[in-house]
């Protein structure tokens, strides 16, 4: 009896967490699409504060200037996954990582390429 109850509780928790993640998919996909379609100034507005600070540390002229020199994706959204306050969006030509902030979903890393089983190397990222 306890095994059945535990399984039911686990199944309910999985459904609840999956349902919550699905609620955020449209917002995550919208931010990713806007980032991909945006010019450097728009992209800077959609980055997390840490990502902007990282870019500005490397390029004193500012975030937009730093982004102009990077080959970031401009393709459409192929897929998105949300895990609580973190998300991954695969564009046709890039992978983005987003995080939920007090200002809404923001891009924490962009220009990401899969380098091995559990790691991505990103052109833009903030810790």
Short mmCIF file of C-alpha atoms in Angstrom, two decimals:
data_model
loop_
_atom_site.label_atom_id
_atom_site.label_comp_id
_atom_site.label_asym_id
_atom_site.label_seq_id
_atom_site.Cartn_x
_atom_site.Cartn_y
_atom_site.Cartn_z
CA UNK A 1 0.00 0.00 0.00
CA UNK A 2 2.80 2.45 0.84
CA UNK A 3 4.54 1.81 -2.50
CA UNK A 4 1.33 2.67 -4.33
CA UNK A 5 0.88 5.86 -2.30
CA UNK A 6 4.49 6.92 -2.84
CA UNK A 7 4.17 6.29 -6.57
CA UNK A 8 0.97 8.33 -6.71
CA UNK A 9 2.59 11.22 -4.83
CA UNK A 10 5.64 11.10 -7.11
CA UNK A 11 3.46 11.04 -10.22
CA UNK A 12 1.45 14.02 -8.95
CA UNK A 13 4.65 15.96 -8.20
CA UNK A 14 6.02 15.27 -11.68
CA UNK A 15 2.77 16.40 -13.28
CA UNK A 16 2.69 19.52 -11.12
CA UNK A 17 6.28 20.48 -11.94
CA UNK A 18 5.83 19.73 -15.64
CA UNK A 19 2.63 21.75 -15.70
CA UNK A 20 4.36 24.75 -14.10
CA UNK A 21 7.18 24.57 -16.63
CA UNK A 22 4.73 24.47 -19.53
CA UNK A 23 3.16 27.72 -18.33
CA UNK A 24 6.48 29.50 -18.86
CA UNK A 25 7.22 28.11 -22.34
CA UNK A 26 5.47 30.89 -24.31
CA UNK A 27 7.33 33.64 -22.41
CA UNK A 28 10.67 31.82 -22.75
CA UNK A 29 10.14 31.27 -26.48
CA UNK A 30 9.11 34.91 -26.96
CA UNK A 31 12.24 36.27 -25.26
CA UNK A 32 14.45 33.86 -27.22
CA UNK A 33 12.78 34.85 -30.49
CA UNK A 34 13.11 38.56 -29.70
CA UNK A 35 16.78 38.04 -28.80
CA UNK A 36 17.48 36.17 -32.04
CA UNK A 37 15.70 38.79 -34.16
CA UNK A 38 17.03 41.80 -32.27
CA UNK A 39 19.78 44.24 -33.03
CA UNK A 40 22.59 44.56 -30.45
CA UNK A 41 20.76 47.21 -28.40
CA UNK A 42 17.63 45.04 -28.13
CA UNK A 43 19.72 42.00 -27.29
CA UNK A 44 21.44 43.89 -24.46
CA UNK A 45 18.04 44.68 -22.93
CA UNK A 46 17.19 40.97 -22.95
CA UNK A 47 20.40 39.83 -21.24
CA UNK A 48 20.78 39.24 -17.51
CA UNK A 49 22.65 41.90 -15.58
CA UNK A 50 25.57 39.49 -15.09
CA UNK A 51 25.84 38.81 -18.83
CA UNK A 52 25.83 42.55 -19.61
CA UNK A 53 28.49 43.18 -16.97
CA UNK A 54 30.64 40.38 -18.40
CA UNK A 55 30.42 41.87 -21.90
CA UNK A 56 31.14 45.38 -20.66
CA UNK A 57 34.16 44.10 -18.75
CA UNK A 58 35.57 42.75 -22.02
CA UNK A 59 34.44 45.72 -24.16
CA UNK A 60 34.55 49.11 -22.38
CA UNK A 61 32.56 50.70 -25.23
CA UNK A 62 29.52 48.82 -23.97
CA UNK A 63 27.26 45.84 -24.42
CA UNK A 64 25.92 46.71 -27.89
CA UNK A 65 29.42 47.25 -29.27
CA UNK A 66 30.56 43.93 -27.81
CA UNK A 67 27.62 42.08 -29.35
CA UNK A 68 28.25 43.52 -32.83
CA UNK A 69 31.44 41.50 -33.11
CA UNK A 70 29.93 38.18 -32.00
CA UNK A 71 28.37 35.60 -34.30
CA UNK A 72 25.13 34.98 -32.42
CA UNK A 73 22.21 33.04 -33.83
CA UNK A 74 19.34 34.69 -35.64
CA UNK A 75 17.28 31.59 -36.40
CA UNK A 76 13.87 30.60 -35.19
CA UNK A 77 13.04 28.63 -32.06
CA UNK A 78 13.25 24.86 -32.59
CA UNK A 79 12.65 23.72 -29.02
CA UNK A 80 12.51 24.97 -25.46
CA UNK A 81 12.70 23.34 -22.06
CA UNK A 82 12.01 24.95 -18.71
CA UNK A 83 13.18 23.71 -15.33
CA UNK A 84 11.79 25.99 -12.63
CA UNK A 85 13.58 29.33 -13.08
CA UNK A 86 16.02 28.10 -15.76
CA UNK A 87 15.43 27.36 -19.43
CA UNK A 88 17.25 26.19 -22.53
CA UNK A 89 16.15 27.25 -26.00
CA UNK A 90 17.51 25.72 -29.17
CA UNK A 91 17.38 28.01 -32.17
CA UNK A 92 18.04 26.73 -35.68
CA UNK A 93 21.58 28.15 -35.37
CA UNK A 94 22.27 28.70 -31.66
CA UNK A 95 21.51 27.56 -28.13
CA UNK A 96 20.42 30.05 -25.46
CA UNK A 97 20.10 29.66 -21.71
CA UNK A 98 17.56 31.83 -19.91
CA UNK A 99 16.80 32.55 -16.29
CA UNK A 100 13.75 34.04 -14.62
CA UNK A 101 14.48 37.43 -13.03
CA UNK A 102 12.36 40.07 -11.33
CA UNK A 103 12.18 41.71 -14.78
CA UNK A 104 10.96 38.52 -16.47
CA UNK A 105 12.88 35.94 -18.46
CA UNK A 106 16.36 37.07 -19.53
CA UNK A 107 19.12 35.48 -21.60
CA UNK A 108 21.94 34.35 -19.31
CA UNK A 109 24.05 32.75 -22.05
CA UNK A 110 24.06 32.90 -25.86
CA UNK A 111 26.17 31.69 -28.72
CA UNK A 112 26.42 28.34 -27.00
CA UNK A 113 27.82 25.23 -28.65
CA UNK A 114 27.71 21.77 -27.11
CA UNK A 115 31.29 20.82 -26.29
CA UNK A 116 30.81 17.50 -24.51
CA UNK A 117 28.22 15.43 -22.70
CA UNK A 118 27.33 17.97 -20.00
CA UNK A 119 28.95 21.20 -21.12
CA UNK A 120 28.31 24.12 -23.43
CA UNK A 121 30.83 26.77 -24.41
CA UNK A 122 29.13 30.16 -24.83
CA UNK A 123 30.21 33.41 -26.44
CA UNK A 124 28.07 35.40 -23.99
CA UNK A 125 27.52 34.37 -20.39
CA UNK A 126 27.18 35.84 -16.97
CA UNK A 127 27.61 33.97 -13.72
#
